Amino acid sequence: MWDIVVVGSMMMDLVSTVERLPKVGETIHGISFEHNYGGKGANQCVAAASLGATTAMVGLVGEDSYGKKYLRHLRELEIGEGSTSGIDLEQVFQTSKAMTGIASIWVDGQGNNSIIITAGANSDLKVSDLKGADHLLKKAKMIVCQLEIPIETTLEVLRRAKEYGCRSIFNPAPAVKDLPAEFLSYSDILCANETEAELLCGFPVDTDDACQRALAFLLERGPNTAIITLGERGAVFATKDSPKTQFVTVDQVKVVDTTGAGDAFVGALAHFLVADPEGEGKLREAVRKACKYASLTVQFPGSQKSFPAIENMMADFFD
């Protein structure tokens, strides 16, 4: 049995570091450029594995050099000292019909980023491709999915999770306007940031009162748990059983790069919920630890390469 199965995207990140983001029509000099490994699905899978979860990935890359490099990266990824990834890649395939997904990322001097994604092979991950992954979904303790693959595929994953009695985390990112209502009704745990919550709810989610309204709105539409991440302010959550909004704060840190921080949160959340699954208090602890893990990743550049393995962290980090 796998702790966590992630169905989602795999992207090659093309990262330019700049002093500031360019204005429309402006050309500016960059400070540095590098290739990193990203994509929300793979990021979340790597984050969970880095914390000790047994994970499996379901995804698609191209038969190009980026796709080959990505698969080699995941196979050779060191999760802890002297160990290799342990991420099950049985259901990660290459296709000749599309290139590997690309994310063009600009990171400014304050660590803020702007991202353009070209889904590539991720757009070819069809519902029919889930047939081979069904045994993974049936045995998973937690299923995680997002919106960088076709929405009908993600919806089918959530539907099967509910059918199989498996807990699921749905991360509605990138944000999609007018998302079908079935996504919320099939989701067990909905985890969105403020922008994504605003699109789902139809009103700005930029104050504490608005967060409370948004959580109530989302819970009425299906999920058992709703979580809204607030960046440097932490997160808020509520459940159907305990609908009172709970706020979780996080210590302020020096931000270098926020790329992948939301994915680090989702992957960490999945891990901590599987590792210690019972009760409202356990949920608060999982959210708190996920916030703390995400706040650590923003202090380093990149997405997956900024995700520390549990073996390389101070023993009392999550205390």
PDB file of N, CA and C in Angstrom, residues 108-112 232 252-259 295 298-300:
ATOM      1  N   ASP A 108      11.801  37.795  -8.871  1.00  0.00           N
ATOM      2  CA  ASP A 108      12.403  39.116  -8.648  1.00  0.00           C
ATOM      3  C   ASP A 108      13.228  39.150  -7.361  1.00  0.00           C
ATOM      4  N   GLY A 109      13.788  40.310  -7.068  1.00  0.00           N
ATOM      5  CA  GLY A 109      14.693  40.453  -5.934  1.00  0.00           C
ATOM      6  C   GLY A 109      14.044  40.256  -4.587  1.00  0.00           C
ATOM      7  N   GLN A 110      12.710  40.304  -4.525  1.00  0.00           N
ATOM      8  CA  GLN A 110      11.984  40.082  -3.278  1.00  0.00           C
ATOM      9  C   GLN A 110      11.486  38.643  -3.147  1.00  0.00           C
ATOM     10  N   GLY A 111      11.803  37.809  -4.120  1.00  0.00           N
ATOM     11  CA  GLY A 111      11.378  36.415  -4.076  1.00  0.00           C
ATOM     12  C   GLY A 111      10.012  36.170  -4.684  1.00  0.00           C
ATOM     13  N   ASN A 112       9.363  37.214  -5.197  1.00  0.00           N
ATOM     14  CA  ASN A 112       8.076  37.055  -5.857  1.00  0.00           C
ATOM     15  C   ASN A 112       8.285  36.493  -7.257  1.00  0.00           C
ATOM     16  N   GLU A 232       2.630  34.299   3.635  1.00  0.00           N
ATOM     17  CA  GLU A 232       3.388  34.611   4.847  1.00  0.00           C
ATOM     18  C   GLU A 232       2.506  34.714   6.086  1.00  0.00           C
ATOM     19  N   GLN A 252       7.810  34.626  10.540  1.00  0.00           N
ATOM     20  CA  GLN A 252       8.300  35.350   9.370  1.00  0.00           C
ATOM     21  C   GLN A 252       9.734  34.930   9.056  1.00  0.00           C
ATOM     22  N   VAL A 253      10.035  34.797   7.769  1.00  0.00           N
ATOM     23  CA  VAL A 253      11.362  34.373   7.327  1.00  0.00           C
ATOM     24  C   VAL A 253      11.815  35.278   6.189  1.00  0.00           C
ATOM     25  N   LYS A 254      13.088  35.218   5.869  1.00  0.00           N
ATOM     26  CA  LYS A 254      13.622  35.956   4.719  1.00  0.00           C
ATOM     27  C   LYS A 254      13.310  35.165   3.456  1.00  0.00           C
ATOM     28  N   VAL A 255      12.521  35.754   2.578  1.00  0.00           N
ATOM     29  CA  VAL A 255      12.057  35.059   1.380  1.00  0.00           C
ATOM     30  C   VAL A 255      13.066  35.237   0.239  1.00  0.00           C
ATOM     31  N   VAL A 256      13.473  34.117  -0.339  1.00  0.00           N
ATOM     32  CA  VAL A 256      14.362  34.119  -1.498  1.00  0.00           C
ATOM     33  C   VAL A 256      13.573  33.801  -2.772  1.00  0.00           C
ATOM     34  N   ASP A 257      12.669  32.815  -2.697  1.00  0.00           N
ATOM     35  CA  ASP A 257      11.928  32.374  -3.884  1.00  0.00           C
ATOM     36  C   ASP A 257      10.690  31.607  -3.422  1.00  0.00           C
ATOM     37  N   THR A 258       9.519  32.090  -3.804  1.00  0.00           N
ATOM     38  CA  THR A 258       8.274  31.441  -3.385  1.00  0.00           C
ATOM     39  C   THR A 258       7.831  30.324  -4.331  1.00  0.00           C
ATOM     40  N   THR A 259       8.577  30.089  -5.416  1.00  0.00           N
ATOM     41  CA  THR A 259       8.195  29.051  -6.368  1.00  0.00           C
ATOM     42  C   THR A 259       8.084  27.692  -5.676  1.00  0.00           C
ATOM     43  N   SER A 295       7.334  27.376   4.712  1.00  0.00           N
ATOM     44  CA  SER A 295       8.101  28.579   5.041  1.00  0.00           C
ATOM     45  C   SER A 295       9.603  28.318   4.988  1.00  0.00           C
ATOM     46  N   VAL A 298      10.796  28.521   1.065  1.00  0.00           N
ATOM     47  CA  VAL A 298      10.899  29.827   0.405  1.00  0.00           C
ATOM     48  C   VAL A 298      12.221  30.521   0.712  1.00  0.00           C
ATOM     49  N   GLN A 299      13.005  29.952   1.617  1.00  0.00           N
ATOM     50  CA  GLN A 299      14.294  30.554   1.961  1.00  0.00           C
ATOM     51  C   GLN A 299      15.409  30.104   1.019  1.00  0.00           C
ATOM     52  N   PHE A 300      15.034  29.265   0.026  1.00  0.00           N
ATOM     53  CA  PHE A 300      16.009  28.741  -0.929  1.00  0.00           C
ATOM     54  C   PHE A 300      15.433  28.853  -2.336  1.00  0.00           C
TER      55      PHE A 300
END
